[in-house]
C-alpha positions as a Python dict, from the first residue, in 0.01 Angstrom:
ca = {
    (1, 'M'): (0, 0, 0),
    (2, 'A'): (134, 344, -86),
    (3, 'E'): (196, 578, 203),
    (4, 'K'): (-66, 842, 262),
    (5, 'I'): (68, 1197, 264),
    (6, 'E'): (-87, 1396, 546),
    (7, 'R'): (-125, 1767, 470),
    (8, 'P'): (-144, 2034, 738),
    (9, 'I'): (-442, 2255, 801),
    (10, 'G'): (-380, 2578, 610),
    (11, 'L'): (-510, 2872, 420),
    (12, 'T'): (-626, 2668, 123),
    (13, 'A'): (-908, 2487, 302),
    (14, 'K'): (-1247, 2602, 181),
    (15, 'P'): (-1501, 2698, 448),
    (16, 'T'): (-1829, 2506, 450),
    (17, 'H'): (-2011, 2729, 701),
    (18, 'N'): (-2072, 3099, 735),
    (19, 'Q'): (-1860, 3307, 971),
    (20, 'E'): (-2135, 3316, 1232),
    (21, 'F'): (-2096, 2940, 1278),
    (22, 'Y'): (-1722, 2965, 1338),
    (23, 'D'): (-1769, 3255, 1578),
    (24, 'G'): (-2013, 3041, 1776),
    (25, 'V'): (-1764, 2755, 1794),
    (26, 'K'): (-1498, 2995, 1921),
    (27, 'R'): (-1732, 3113, 2194),
    (28, 'K'): (-1783, 2751, 2295),
    (29, 'F'): (-1405, 2706, 2304),
    (30, 'A'): (-1374, 3005, 2537),
    (31, 'E'): (-1651, 2883, 2767),
    (32, 'E'): (-1492, 2540, 2803),
    (33, 'R'): (-1147, 2691, 2858),
    (34, 'D'): (-1273, 2933, 3125),
    (35, 'L'): (-1457, 2652, 3300),
    (36, 'R'): (-1137, 2450, 3332),
    (37, 'L'): (-931, 2749, 3439),
    (38, 'K'): (-1184, 2813, 3715),
    (39, 'Y'): (-1146, 2457, 3842),
    (40, 'R'): (-765, 2460, 3827),
    (41, 'P'): (-636, 2816, 3870),
    (42, 'N'): (-309, 2692, 4019),
    (43, 'G'): (-168, 2577, 3684),
    (44, 'L'): (131, 2347, 3715),
    (45, 'A'): (98, 2348, 4094),
    (46, 'Q'): (-206, 2120, 4065),
    (47, 'Y'): (32, 1828, 4013),
    (48, 'T'): (270, 1643, 4243),
    (49, 'Y'): (613, 1595, 4087),
    (50, 'E'): (825, 1490, 4384),
    (51, 'L'): (704, 1138, 4450),
    (52, 'T'): (830, 1068, 4801),
    (53, 'G'): (697, 894, 5109),
    (54, 'E'): (376, 702, 5034),
    (55, 'L'): (391, 820, 4673),
    (56, 'A'): (744, 694, 4605),
    (57, 'K'): (606, 362, 4479),
    (58, 'Y'): (469, 533, 4167),
    (59, 'E'): (822, 605, 4045),
    (60, 'I'): (986, 271, 4125),
    (61, 'D'): (1116, 85, 3821),
    (62, 'S'): (883, -210, 3773),
    (63, 'Y'): (1082, -358, 3484),
    (64, 'A'): (1417, -427, 3651),
    (65, 'A'): (1556, -564, 3976),
    (66, 'P'): (1677, -308, 4231),
    (67, 'P'): (2026, -178, 4151),
    (68, 'K'): (2313, -389, 4280),
    (69, 'P'): (2565, -222, 4508),
    (70, 'R'): (2878, -100, 4327),
    (71, 'E'): (3182, 109, 4396),
    (72, 'P'): (3149, 482, 4319),
    (73, 'I'): (3290, 586, 3982),
    (74, 'N'): (3562, 850, 3983),
    (75, 'D'): (3695, 900, 3631),
    (76, 'S'): (3688, 1130, 3328),
    (77, 'V'): (3523, 1102, 2988),
    (78, 'E'): (3508, 1339, 2694),
    (79, 'C'): (3129, 1350, 2647),
    (80, 'L'): (2870, 1266, 2910),
    (81, 'F'): (2497, 1239, 2842),
    (82, 'N'): (2247, 1287, 3120),
    (83, 'G'): (1976, 1057, 2985),
    (84, 'G'): (1968, 765, 2746),
    (85, 'G'): (1672, 817, 2513),
    (86, 'F'): (1666, 897, 2143),
    (87, 'S'): (1828, 1240, 2192),
    (88, 'A'): (2134, 1083, 2352),
    (89, 'L'): (2146, 793, 2108),
    (90, 'L'): (2114, 1014, 1801),
    (91, 'T'): (2378, 1259, 1913),
    (92, 'S'): (2614, 982, 2023),
    (93, 'A'): (2594, 835, 1673),
    (94, 'R'): (2691, 1173, 1522),
    (95, 'L'): (2975, 1210, 1772),
    (96, 'R'): (3108, 868, 1676),
    (97, 'E'): (3107, 983, 1314),
    (98, 'V'): (3336, 1279, 1398),
    (99, 'G'): (3576, 1061, 1595),
    (100, 'V'): (3466, 1094, 1957),
    (101, 'E'): (3541, 768, 2136),
    (102, 'S'): (3488, 849, 2504),
    (103, 'I'): (3109, 873, 2546),
    (104, 'R'): (2918, 794, 2863),
    (105, 'I'): (2543, 774, 2912),
    (106, 'V'): (2420, 819, 3270),
    (107, 'E'): (2062, 695, 3296),
    (108, 'R'): (1832, 634, 3592),
    (109, 'A'): (1658, 350, 3407),
    (110, 'A'): (1816, 7, 3373),
    (111, 'D'): (1870, 43, 2998),
    (112, 'V'): (1863, 294, 2715),
    (113, 'G'): (1537, 401, 2554),
    (114, 'G'): (1411, 691, 2764),
    (115, 'T'): (1035, 715, 2733),
    (116, 'W'): (1032, 382, 2546),
    (117, 'Y'): (1198, 214, 2842),
    (118, 'W'): (950, 350, 3093),
    (119, 'N'): (630, 331, 2892),
    (120, 'R'): (536, -30, 2827),
    (121, 'Y'): (164, -17, 2889),
    (122, 'P'): (-63, -243, 2679),
    (123, 'G'): (-134, -102, 2335),
    (124, 'I'): (160, 137, 2333),
    (125, 'S'): (278, 256, 1994),
    (126, 'C'): (407, 575, 1837),
    (127, 'D'): (157, 814, 1679),
    (128, 'V'): (413, 941, 1428),
    (129, 'V'): (479, 739, 1111),
    (130, 'S'): (756, 493, 1198),
    (131, 'Y'): (971, 570, 892),
    (132, 'D'): (1000, 926, 1019),
    (133, 'Y'): (1005, 868, 1392),
    (134, 'L'): (1260, 587, 1433),
    (135, 'P'): (1601, 745, 1375),
    (136, 'L'): (1915, 608, 1210),
    (137, 'L'): (1727, 363, 988),
    (138, 'D'): (1981, 410, 709),
    (139, 'E'): (2272, 351, 944),
    (140, 'L'): (2119, 39, 1096),
    (141, 'D'): (1987, -92, 762),
    (142, 'Y'): (1646, -137, 919),
    (143, 'V'): (1291, -80, 802),
    (144, 'P'): (1013, -76, 1066),
    (145, 'R'): (761, -358, 1054),
    (146, 'E'): (453, -135, 1065),
    (147, 'H'): (342, 206, 941),
    (148, 'Y'): (316, 296, 1311),
    (149, 'A'): (571, 114, 1525),
    (150, 'G'): (478, -48, 1854),
    (151, 'G'): (659, 26, 2177),
    (152, 'E'): (839, -309, 2188),
    (153, 'E'): (989, -255, 1843),
    (154, 'I'): (1093, 102, 1927),
    (155, 'F'): (1261, -4, 2252),
    (156, 'A'): (1448, -278, 2066),
    (157, 'H'): (1559, -19, 1810),
    (158, 'C'): (1701, 197, 2089),
    (159, 'Q'): (1899, -100, 2215),
    (160, 'A'): (2022, -176, 1862),
    (161, 'I'): (2155, 180, 1826),
    (162, 'A'): (2337, 155, 2157),
    (163, 'K'): (2497, -174, 2048),
    (164, 'K'): (2597, -51, 1703),
    (165, 'Y'): (2771, 256, 1840),
    (166, 'N'): (2922, 76, 2139),
    (167, 'L'): (2742, 293, 2392),
    (168, 'Y'): (2695, 24, 2656),
    (169, 'Q'): (3069, 5, 2729),
    (170, 'L'): (3083, 323, 2944),
    (171, 'A'): (2712, 355, 3021),
    (172, 'V'): (2600, 382, 3383),
    (173, 'F'): (2242, 270, 3451),
    (174, 'Q'): (2010, 294, 3751),
    (175, 'T'): (2193, 612, 3840),
    (176, 'T'): (2060, 967, 3867),
    (177, 'V'): (2272, 1278, 3818),
    (178, 'T'): (2227, 1511, 4114),
    (179, 'S'): (2479, 1785, 4040),
    (180, 'T'): (2665, 1915, 3736),
    (181, 'A'): (2922, 2187, 3815),
    (182, 'W'): (3171, 2368, 3589),
    (183, 'N'): (3535, 2380, 3703),
    (184, 'E'): (3685, 2687, 3538),
    (185, 'K'): (4042, 2595, 3620),
    (186, 'E'): (4018, 2248, 3469),
    (187, 'Q'): (3773, 2349, 3194),
    (188, 'M'): (3577, 2039, 3287),
    (189, 'W'): (3234, 1953, 3424),
    (190, 'H'): (3215, 1767, 3755),
    (191, 'I'): (2914, 1537, 3779),
    (192, 'E'): (2782, 1383, 4100),
    (193, 'T'): (2513, 1117, 4128),
    (194, 'D'): (2285, 952, 4382),
    (195, 'R'): (2533, 663, 4400),
    (196, 'S'): (2824, 875, 4526),
    (197, 'D'): (2989, 894, 4184),
    (198, 'H'): (3217, 1187, 4102),
    (199, 'M'): (3274, 1189, 3728),
    (200, 'R'): (3437, 1451, 3511),
    (201, 'A'): (3349, 1533, 3151),
    (202, 'R'): (3474, 1784, 2897),
    (203, 'F'): (3130, 1813, 2738),
    (204, 'V'): (2791, 1749, 2899),
    (205, 'I'): (2472, 1698, 2699),
    (206, 'C'): (2147, 1713, 2896),
    (207, 'A'): (1916, 1467, 2723),
    (208, 'N'): (1678, 1403, 3011),
    (209, 'G'): (1375, 1383, 2786),
    (210, 'I'): (1029, 1526, 2840),
    (211, 'L'): (815, 1214, 2890),
    (212, 'T'): (992, 1009, 3156),
    (213, 'K'): (927, 1159, 3501),
    (214, 'P'): (570, 1072, 3610),
    (215, 'K'): (341, 1321, 3777),
    (216, 'L'): (25, 1277, 3981),
    (217, 'A'): (-268, 1510, 4026),
    (218, 'K'): (-306, 1649, 4378),
    (219, 'I'): (-617, 1464, 4490),
    (220, 'K'): (-732, 1446, 4849),
    (221, 'G'): (-670, 1100, 4996),
    (222, 'L'): (-457, 982, 4704),
    (223, 'E'): (-238, 774, 4935),
    (224, 'T'): (-530, 608, 5119),
    (225, 'F'): (-651, 371, 4845),
    (226, 'K'): (-634, 11, 4970),
    (227, 'G'): (-649, -161, 4630),
    (228, 'H'): (-370, -195, 4376),
    (229, 'S'): (-251, 122, 4197),
    (230, 'F'): (27, 228, 3962),
    (231, 'H'): (123, 490, 3703),
    (232, 'T'): (106, 392, 3336),
    (233, 'S'): (481, 450, 3297),
    (234, 'R'): (549, 191, 3566),
    (235, 'W'): (297, -66, 3447),
    (236, 'D'): (255, -351, 3694),
    (237, 'Y'): (230, -666, 3484),
    (238, 'A'): (258, -875, 3802),
    (239, 'C'): (-89, -742, 3880),
    (240, 'T'): (-244, -737, 3534),
    (241, 'K'): (-49, -1028, 3377),
    (242, 'P'): (112, -969, 3034),
    (243, 'D'): (-212, -1063, 2854),
    (244, 'L'): (-421, -863, 3108),
    (245, 'S'): (-595, -1182, 3220),
    (246, 'G'): (-526, -1071, 3576),
    (247, 'L'): (-802, -811, 3533),
    (248, 'Q'): (-1083, -1038, 3417),
    (249, 'D'): (-1244, -1042, 3763),
    (250, 'K'): (-1136, -690, 3860),
    (251, 'V'): (-1310, -352, 3858),
    (252, 'V'): (-1057, -108, 3715),
    (253, 'A'): (-1042, 270, 3700),
    (254, 'I'): (-807, 481, 3490),
    (255, 'I'): (-763, 852, 3558),
    (256, 'G'): (-679, 1058, 3250),
    (257, 'T'): (-776, 1055, 2884),
    (258, 'G'): (-458, 1180, 2714),
    (259, 'A'): (-246, 1000, 2456),
    (260, 'T'): (-147, 717, 2693),
    (261, 'A'): (-503, 641, 2803),
    (262, 'V'): (-627, 652, 2444),
    (263, 'Q'): (-396, 360, 2364),
    (264, 'A'): (-444, 167, 2689),
    (265, 'V'): (-822, 198, 2734),
    (266, 'P'): (-919, -38, 2446),
    (267, 'K'): (-701, -315, 2591),
    (268, 'L'): (-831, -252, 2943),
    (269, 'G'): (-1192, -243, 2825),
    (270, 'A'): (-1154, -580, 2656),
    (271, 'A'): (-991, -742, 2961),
    (272, 'A'): (-1144, -596, 3277),
    (273, 'K'): (-1466, -703, 3445),
    (274, 'E'): (-1560, -334, 3464),
    (275, 'L'): (-1367, -26, 3353),
    (276, 'Y'): (-1430, 332, 3466),
    (277, 'V'): (-1257, 603, 3260),
    (278, 'F'): (-1232, 933, 3450),
    (279, 'Q'): (-1212, 1224, 3207),
    (280, 'R'): (-1141, 1589, 3277),
    (281, 'T'): (-1088, 1708, 2919),
    (282, 'P'): (-1141, 1481, 2615),
    (283, 'S'): (-868, 1426, 2359),
    (284, 'S'): (-923, 1473, 1988),
    (285, 'I'): (-936, 1126, 1831),
    (286, 'D'): (-876, 1102, 1460),
    (287, 'F'): (-863, 794, 1239),
    (288, 'R'): (-529, 616, 1214),
    (289, 'D'): (-415, 456, 887),
    (290, 'E'): (-237, 139, 996),
    (291, 'W'): (-79, -125, 781),
    (292, 'P'): (223, -357, 779),
    (293, 'T'): (523, -237, 583),
    (294, 'D'): (507, -355, 223),
    (295, 'P'): (811, -585, 179),
    (296, 'N'): (835, -494, -190),
    (297, 'W'): (852, -124, -102),
    (298, 'A'): (1111, -193, 168),
    (299, 'R'): (1320, -409, -65),
    (300, 'K'): (1354, -125, -317),
    (301, 'L'): (1475, 133, -68),
    (302, 'H'): (1830, 257, -128),
    (303, 'F'): (2075, 374, 135),
    (304, 'G'): (1991, 730, 233),
    (305, 'W'): (1615, 697, 188),
    (306, 'Q'): (1540, 816, 542),
    (307, 'A'): (1792, 1100, 518),
    (308, 'E'): (1601, 1220, 212),
    (309, 'R'): (1271, 1208, 403),
    (310, 'R'): (1422, 1408, 688),
    (311, 'E'): (1565, 1662, 447),
    (312, 'R'): (1222, 1713, 294),
    (313, 'A'): (1079, 1778, 641),
    (314, 'R'): (1325, 2066, 684),
    (315, 'R'): (1249, 2236, 356),
    (316, 'E'): (1052, 2556, 337),
    (317, 'P'): (692, 2487, 233),
    (318, 'Q'): (650, 2533, -141),
    (319, 'I'): (358, 2737, -271),
    (320, 'S'): (276, 2845, -624),
    (321, 'E'): (314, 3199, -752),
    (322, 'E'): (-64, 3218, -776),
    (323, 'Q'): (-95, 3124, -410),
    (324, 'K'): (171, 3376, -313),
    (325, 'A'): (-14, 3649, -498),
    (326, 'R'): (-343, 3554, -334),
    (327, 'Y'): (-192, 3543, 14),
    (328, 'A'): (-27, 3879, -45),
    (329, 'T'): (-369, 4041, -83),
    (330, 'M'): (-490, 3903, 251),
    (331, 'S'): (-463, 4101, 570),
    (332, 'S'): (-306, 3929, 871),
    (333, 'E'): (-653, 3916, 1029),
    (334, 'E'): (-798, 3737, 727),
    (335, 'K'): (-513, 3485, 720),
    (336, 'L'): (-562, 3410, 1088),
    (337, 'R'): (-939, 3379, 1044),
    (338, 'R'): (-900, 3134, 754),
    (339, 'Q'): (-653, 2923, 950),
    (340, 'E'): (-883, 2914, 1251),
    (341, 'N'): (-1186, 2826, 1038),
    (342, 'A'): (-996, 2543, 870),
    (343, 'N'): (-891, 2417, 1212),
    (344, 'M'): (-1252, 2417, 1329),
    (345, 'E'): (-1359, 2234, 1013),
    (346, 'A'): (-1113, 1957, 1096),
    (347, 'L'): (-1245, 1944, 1452),
    (348, 'M'): (-1605, 1915, 1332),
    (349, 'K'): (-1504, 1608, 1132),
    (350, 'I'): (-1373, 1456, 1453),
    (351, 'H'): (-1708, 1537, 1617),
    (352, 'E'): (-1891, 1371, 1328),
    (353, 'R'): (-1685, 1056, 1371),
    (354, 'I'): (-1770, 1044, 1741),
    (355, 'D'): (-2142, 1067, 1659),
    (356, 'Q'): (-2106, 790, 1402),
    (357, 'V'): (-1915, 552, 1632),
    (358, 'V'): (-2038, 605, 1989),
    (359, 'K'): (-2392, 476, 2036),
    (360, 'D'): (-2485, 647, 2363),
    (361, 'K'): (-2553, 1011, 2280),
    (362, 'A'): (-2458, 1149, 2622),
    (363, 'T'): (-2127, 964, 2609),
    (364, 'A'): (-2067, 1087, 2255),
    (365, 'E'): (-2123, 1448, 2359),
    (366, 'A'): (-1888, 1410, 2654),
    (367, 'L'): (-1613, 1273, 2428),
    (368, 'K'): (-1619, 1575, 2197),
    (369, 'P'): (-1323, 1812, 2238),
    (370, 'W'): (-1394, 2184, 2235),
    (371, 'Y'): (-1065, 2354, 2158),
    (372, 'M'): (-847, 2426, 1858),
    (373, 'L'): (-657, 2124, 1728),
    (374, 'M'): (-298, 2133, 1859),
    (375, 'C'): (-407, 2294, 2187),
    (376, 'K'): (-354, 1944, 2322),
    (377, 'R'): (-160, 1661, 2162),
    (378, 'P'): (-385, 1519, 1890),
    (379, 'C'): (-450, 1146, 1912),
    (380, 'F'): (-506, 887, 1641),
    (381, 'H'): (-676, 558, 1726),
    (382, 'N'): (-932, 329, 1569),
    (383, 'D'): (-1046, 137, 1880),
    (384, 'Y'): (-1071, 401, 2153),
    (385, 'L'): (-1414, 537, 2063),
    (386, 'P'): (-1574, 195, 1997),
    (387, 'T'): (-1457, 81, 2341),
    (388, 'F'): (-1724, 304, 2497),
    (389, 'N'): (-1988, 89, 2329),
    (390, 'R'): (-1889, -201, 2553),
    (391, 'P'): (-2140, -261, 2836),
    (392, 'N'): (-1856, -297, 3090),
    (393, 'V'): (-1690, 37, 3004),
    (394, 'H'): (-1814, 356, 3169),
    (395, 'L'): (-1704, 712, 3098),
    (396, 'V'): (-1710, 936, 3405),
    (397, 'D'): (-1695, 1285, 3258),
    (398, 'T'): (-1596, 1536, 3526),
    (399, 'H'): (-1636, 1826, 3277),
    (400, 'G'): (-1317, 1997, 3381),
    (401, 'K'): (-1348, 1944, 3756),
    (402, 'G'): (-1141, 1634, 3801),
    (403, 'I'): (-1183, 1384, 4084),
    (404, 'S'): (-1246, 1544, 4421),
    (405, 'E'): (-1122, 1264, 4646),
    (406, 'I'): (-985, 912, 4660),
    (407, 'T'): (-1080, 693, 4954),
    (408, 'E'): (-963, 347, 5052),
    (409, 'K'): (-1236, 213, 4820),
    (410, 'G'): (-1159, 427, 4515),
    (411, 'P'): (-1235, 761, 4347),
    (412, 'V'): (-1515, 995, 4452),
    (413, 'F'): (-1681, 1239, 4215),
    (414, 'E'): (-1977, 1463, 4303),
    (415, 'G'): (-2065, 1248, 4600),
    (416, 'S'): (-2056, 916, 4415),
    (417, 'Q'): (-1812, 655, 4545),
    (418, 'Y'): (-1661, 423, 4283),
    (419, 'E'): (-1553, 99, 4446),
    (420, 'I'): (-1271, -53, 4247),
    (421, 'D'): (-992, -309, 4272),
    (422, 'V'): (-724, -150, 4052),
    (423, 'L'): (-650, 220, 4002),
    (424, 'I'): (-432, 330, 3710),
    (425, 'Y'): (-294, 681, 3682),
    (426, 'A'): (-260, 804, 3323),
    (427, 'T'): (-175, 1153, 3450),
    (428, 'G'): (127, 1220, 3233),
    (429, 'F'): (473, 1355, 3297),
    (430, 'E'): (661, 1659, 3412),
    (431, 'V'): (751, 1850, 3097),
    (432, 'Q'): (959, 2150, 2991),
    (433, 'K'): (1211, 2086, 3267),
    (434, 'T'): (1482, 1939, 3045),
    (435, 'G'): (1827, 2022, 3177),
    (436, 'T'): (1713, 2159, 3511),
    (437, 'W'): (1612, 1847, 3705),
    (438, 'N'): (1958, 1831, 3861),
    (439, 'L'): (2161, 2121, 3995),
    (440, 'I'): (2359, 2274, 3707),
    (441, 'K'): (2616, 2534, 3816),
    (442, 'G'): (2813, 2725, 3556),
    (443, 'I'): (3079, 2994, 3572),
    (444, 'N'): (3102, 3152, 3919),
    (445, 'G'): (2871, 2884, 4056),
    (446, 'V'): (2553, 3036, 3909),
    (447, 'S'): (2280, 2772, 3879),
    (448, 'L'): (2094, 2741, 3552),
    (449, 'S'): (1762, 2741, 3739),
    (450, 'D'): (1849, 3076, 3898),
    (451, 'K'): (1943, 3222, 3561),
    (452, 'Y'): (1619, 3100, 3404),
    (453, 'R'): (1413, 3229, 3695),
    (454, 'V'): (1437, 3585, 3563),
    (455, 'G'): (1380, 3472, 3203),
    (456, 'V'): (1504, 3185, 2988),
    (457, 'R'): (1815, 3287, 2794),
    (458, 'T'): (1974, 3052, 2541),
    (459, 'L'): (2124, 3027, 2198),
    (460, 'L'): (1893, 2815, 1982),
    (461, 'G'): (1749, 2656, 2297),
    (462, 'V'): (2063, 2441, 2310),
    (463, 'Q'): (2328, 2648, 2491),
    (464, 'S'): (2329, 2923, 2751),
    (465, 'Q'): (2597, 3184, 2816),
    (466, 'G'): (2801, 3109, 3127),
    (467, 'Y'): (2773, 2729, 3083),
    (468, 'P'): (3066, 2631, 2856),
    (469, 'N'): (3056, 2297, 2678),
    (470, 'L'): (2701, 2236, 2801),
    (471, 'F'): (2424, 2142, 2558),
    (472, 'I'): (2053, 2098, 2634),
    (473, 'M'): (1829, 1894, 2406),
    (474, 'G'): (1454, 1938, 2378),
    (475, 'G'): (1457, 2243, 2601),
    (476, 'L'): (1288, 2582, 2603),
    (477, 'Q'): (1348, 2832, 2320),
    (478, 'A'): (1402, 2547, 2072),
    (479, 'S'): (1159, 2458, 1795),
    (480, 'F'): (881, 2222, 1899),
    (481, 'Q'): (794, 1937, 1663),
    (482, 'F'): (514, 1682, 1674),
    (483, 'N'): (780, 1436, 1558),
    (484, 'F'): (1025, 1475, 1844),
    (485, 'T'): (1308, 1295, 1665),
    (486, 'D'): (1311, 1562, 1392),
    (487, 'I'): (1425, 1821, 1644),
    (488, 'S'): (1657, 1571, 1816),
    (489, 'Q'): (1820, 1495, 1483),
    (490, 'A'): (1873, 1862, 1401),
    (491, 'Q'): (2009, 1944, 1745),
    (492, 'G'): (2226, 1632, 1756),
    (493, 'E'): (2397, 1723, 1428),
    (494, 'Y'): (2452, 2078, 1556),
    (495, 'I'): (2600, 1959, 1886),
    (496, 'A'): (2834, 1714, 1712),
    (497, 'D'): (2953, 1994, 1481),
    (498, 'C'): (3018, 2226, 1778),
    (499, 'I'): (3221, 1960, 1959),
    (500, 'K'): (3411, 1874, 1641),
    (501, 'Y'): (3497, 2244, 1594),
    (502, 'V'): (3640, 2267, 1946),
    (503, 'R'): (3845, 1951, 1901),
    (504, 'D'): (3970, 2036, 1551),
    (505, 'H'): (4090, 2382, 1658),
    (506, 'G'): (4263, 2271, 1974),
    (507, 'Y'): (4026, 2457, 2205),
    (508, 'Q'): (3926, 2340, 2550),
    (509, 'S'): (3581, 2497, 2558),
    (510, 'L'): (3332, 2718, 2381),
    (511, 'D'): (3076, 2949, 2539),
    (512, 'V'): (2796, 3156, 2390),
    (513, 'T'): (2863, 3529, 2361),
    (514, 'P'): (2616, 3760, 2540),
    (515, 'K'): (2541, 3924, 2205),
    (516, 'S'): (2443, 3594, 2041),
    (517, 'E'): (2231, 3494, 2338),
    (518, 'E'): (2046, 3826, 2329),
    (519, 'W'): (1992, 3785, 1953),
    (520, 'W'): (1821, 3450, 2007),
    (521, 'V'): (1611, 3570, 2299),
    (522, 'Q'): (1477, 3847, 2075),
    (523, 'E'): (1415, 3596, 1794),
    (524, 'V'): (1205, 3386, 2031),
    (525, 'I'): (1014, 3690, 2153),
    (526, 'D'): (953, 3815, 1799),
    (527, 'H'): (792, 3484, 1702),
    (528, 'R'): (577, 3450, 2012),
    (529, 'G'): (273, 3650, 2110),
    (530, 'K'): (163, 3737, 1757),
    (531, 'T'): (-163, 3555, 1826),
    (532, 'S'): (-349, 3460, 2144),
    (533, 'F'): (-348, 3089, 2055),
    (534, 'N'): (-188, 2965, 2379),
    (535, 'Q'): (-410, 3181, 2597),
    (536, 'D'): (-720, 3073, 2403),
    (537, 'C'): (-637, 2704, 2449),
    (538, 'T'): (-785, 2479, 2711),
    (539, 'P'): (-530, 2406, 2989),
    (540, 'G'): (-276, 2136, 2910),
    (541, 'Y'): (96, 2074, 2911),
    (542, 'Y'): (136, 2250, 2574),
    (543, 'N'): (51, 2584, 2742),
    (544, 'F'): (179, 2515, 3094),
    (545, 'E'): (-174, 2433, 3217),
    (546, 'G'): (-290, 2786, 3136),
    (547, 'E'): (-22, 2962, 3342),
    (548, 'F'): (104, 3303, 3234),
    (549, 'Q'): (431, 3285, 3044),
    (550, 'R'): (690, 3546, 2967),
    (551, 'R'): (723, 3562, 2592),
    (552, 'Q'): (1079, 3430, 2605),
    (553, 'D'): (994, 3132, 2828),
    (554, 'G'): (851, 2898, 2569),
    (555, 'N'): (938, 2741, 2236),
    (556, 'Y'): (1064, 2911, 1923),
    (557, 'N'): (758, 2950, 1701),
    (558, 'G'): (923, 3054, 1377),
    (559, 'G'): (879, 2707, 1226),
    (560, 'F'): (1110, 2408, 1186),
    (561, 'Y'): (1251, 2524, 852),
    (562, 'Q'): (1355, 2859, 999),
    (563, 'Y'): (1494, 2693, 1311),
    (564, 'C'): (1713, 2460, 1103),
    (565, 'R'): (1829, 2758, 897),
    (566, 'H'): (1937, 2933, 1217),
    (567, 'L'): (2123, 2621, 1330),
    (568, 'N'): (2316, 2628, 1003),
    (569, 'E'): (2383, 3001, 1027),
    (570, 'V'): (2544, 2963, 1369),
    (571, 'R'): (2756, 2672, 1248),
    (572, 'E'): (2876, 2875, 948),
    (573, 'R'): (2976, 3168, 1173),
    (574, 'T'): (3102, 2979, 1475),
    (575, 'E'): (3370, 3233, 1573),
    (576, 'Q'): (3112, 3513, 1578),
    (577, 'H'): (2878, 3337, 1819),
    (578, 'F'): (3119, 3186, 2072),
    (579, 'T'): (3416, 3262, 2288),
    (580, 'F'): (3686, 2997, 2323),
    (581, 'V'): (3943, 2891, 2576),
    (582, 'N'): (4262, 2745, 2429),
    (583, 'K'): (4396, 2556, 2730),
    (584, 'P'): (4311, 2475, 3091),
    (585, 'I'): (4348, 2774, 3319),
    (586, 'T'): (4641, 2728, 3556),
    (587, 'A'): (4713, 2928, 3867),
    (588, 'D'): (5015, 3161, 3846),
}
């Protein structure tokens, strides 16, 4: 089967309703947003991120034995990665290509993989086409088995990358970095861990990832539940059994209806005696074109086929001269209105599908999202909506309120007690904290968190002045991509080039100039705040749960093509953007 090309919502979509209709939909969006903001005015503070005491069990690794005692490590490497997911694996591969041999991954999990190590819930797969999402397919001479790869295949691919590039040799697992401090005299980073290690590294790359550290909603009585409970990223197969047969006589509840729940709910609904799905805000659920990879198509692929796909993703969108002329006549208000109307048209098609699939009308209405697409991560699944037609599956729509309490018997909502046996938290992860989970102290001992507290300041979202030889992947002020490995690939190539430049020129370190940092801060500001999209959105992790943001404290919104162009510009003018130290600083 030929691959379907998915085209973005844009100015070319033709409206099928009058403007009054779209204005009414926007009013509905605002009403639903305001309702949710009223119920959760505390933004990010509504969640618990430090899982200690009674809550510590929700962060314990359920896939590996407890770490074995070992002697503390006290040595030096050239490049050290904090984290072992795709960002670290991709960049390590590029570093190997430029001759870097001494590479260490420090990872709190028991293996590489990042989010694909932690997330092994039933039904897990990637919602980005596998030929684009899985990196280094050319290098590993591998073609994914399915149009959308499952979690098991993706995790195995992570392990294959680590083996190919010999990354296990120096890797340190089941270890968490607690402190990363710059030693100006040595021109080295000193890294300490929760296992009393004291490592040194010339370059540090923070690749912590954004979907690995679980969070829980602050719900009264959360720790009092007497049944079995776990977070989806620490799935307890000892309880459920691998085939979920352990749930056949159990009443199960799952809290959350985001991307994880959308994939897990169909499996749970088919296995559990009863399933209660607690929803605060519905996800948008579109159809997903799934098929096995055509072996004839795969057989004809030549080396470099994925590199060509990635290069196309970075190109500036091509429009005809006629389209350019037509767009030139539009005011900015008209362009925005057409884009919004097209977005709403796409959402109405999702509503239509819900009405067609879900038999109970009240349930169908509750499952309809009322916000612009891309306010929350869009979901694609063919079995989620039909699951609500099962007699044993019950949607508990809290309409923005969330659960008020959890007792020893289970959740409570509006006075109704739900007595259950198993409680599953699909409450997501702490996000937008990449690079700041551990204490990072740069020149003069200034912590990165303290610097960011008065406003995020970076170059390209990857480096920050005062933190030589430090790189942050997937952080603030970088471009945000639905396909996360696109941005990881671009940043990984950039980081490898920076490190190669330092090595080739005999330097010890490079640091961003204040002028270059200020240039990028202004670039981020200039491309944010042109519309009220984030403020208009329903609360979610894309907009920091509705919290106010300084214009410089988010992602670069100039588009992926422009972001890649800026990466190249900095590489071409390296001496203009950085200061260098030629040798370690010695005391006189």
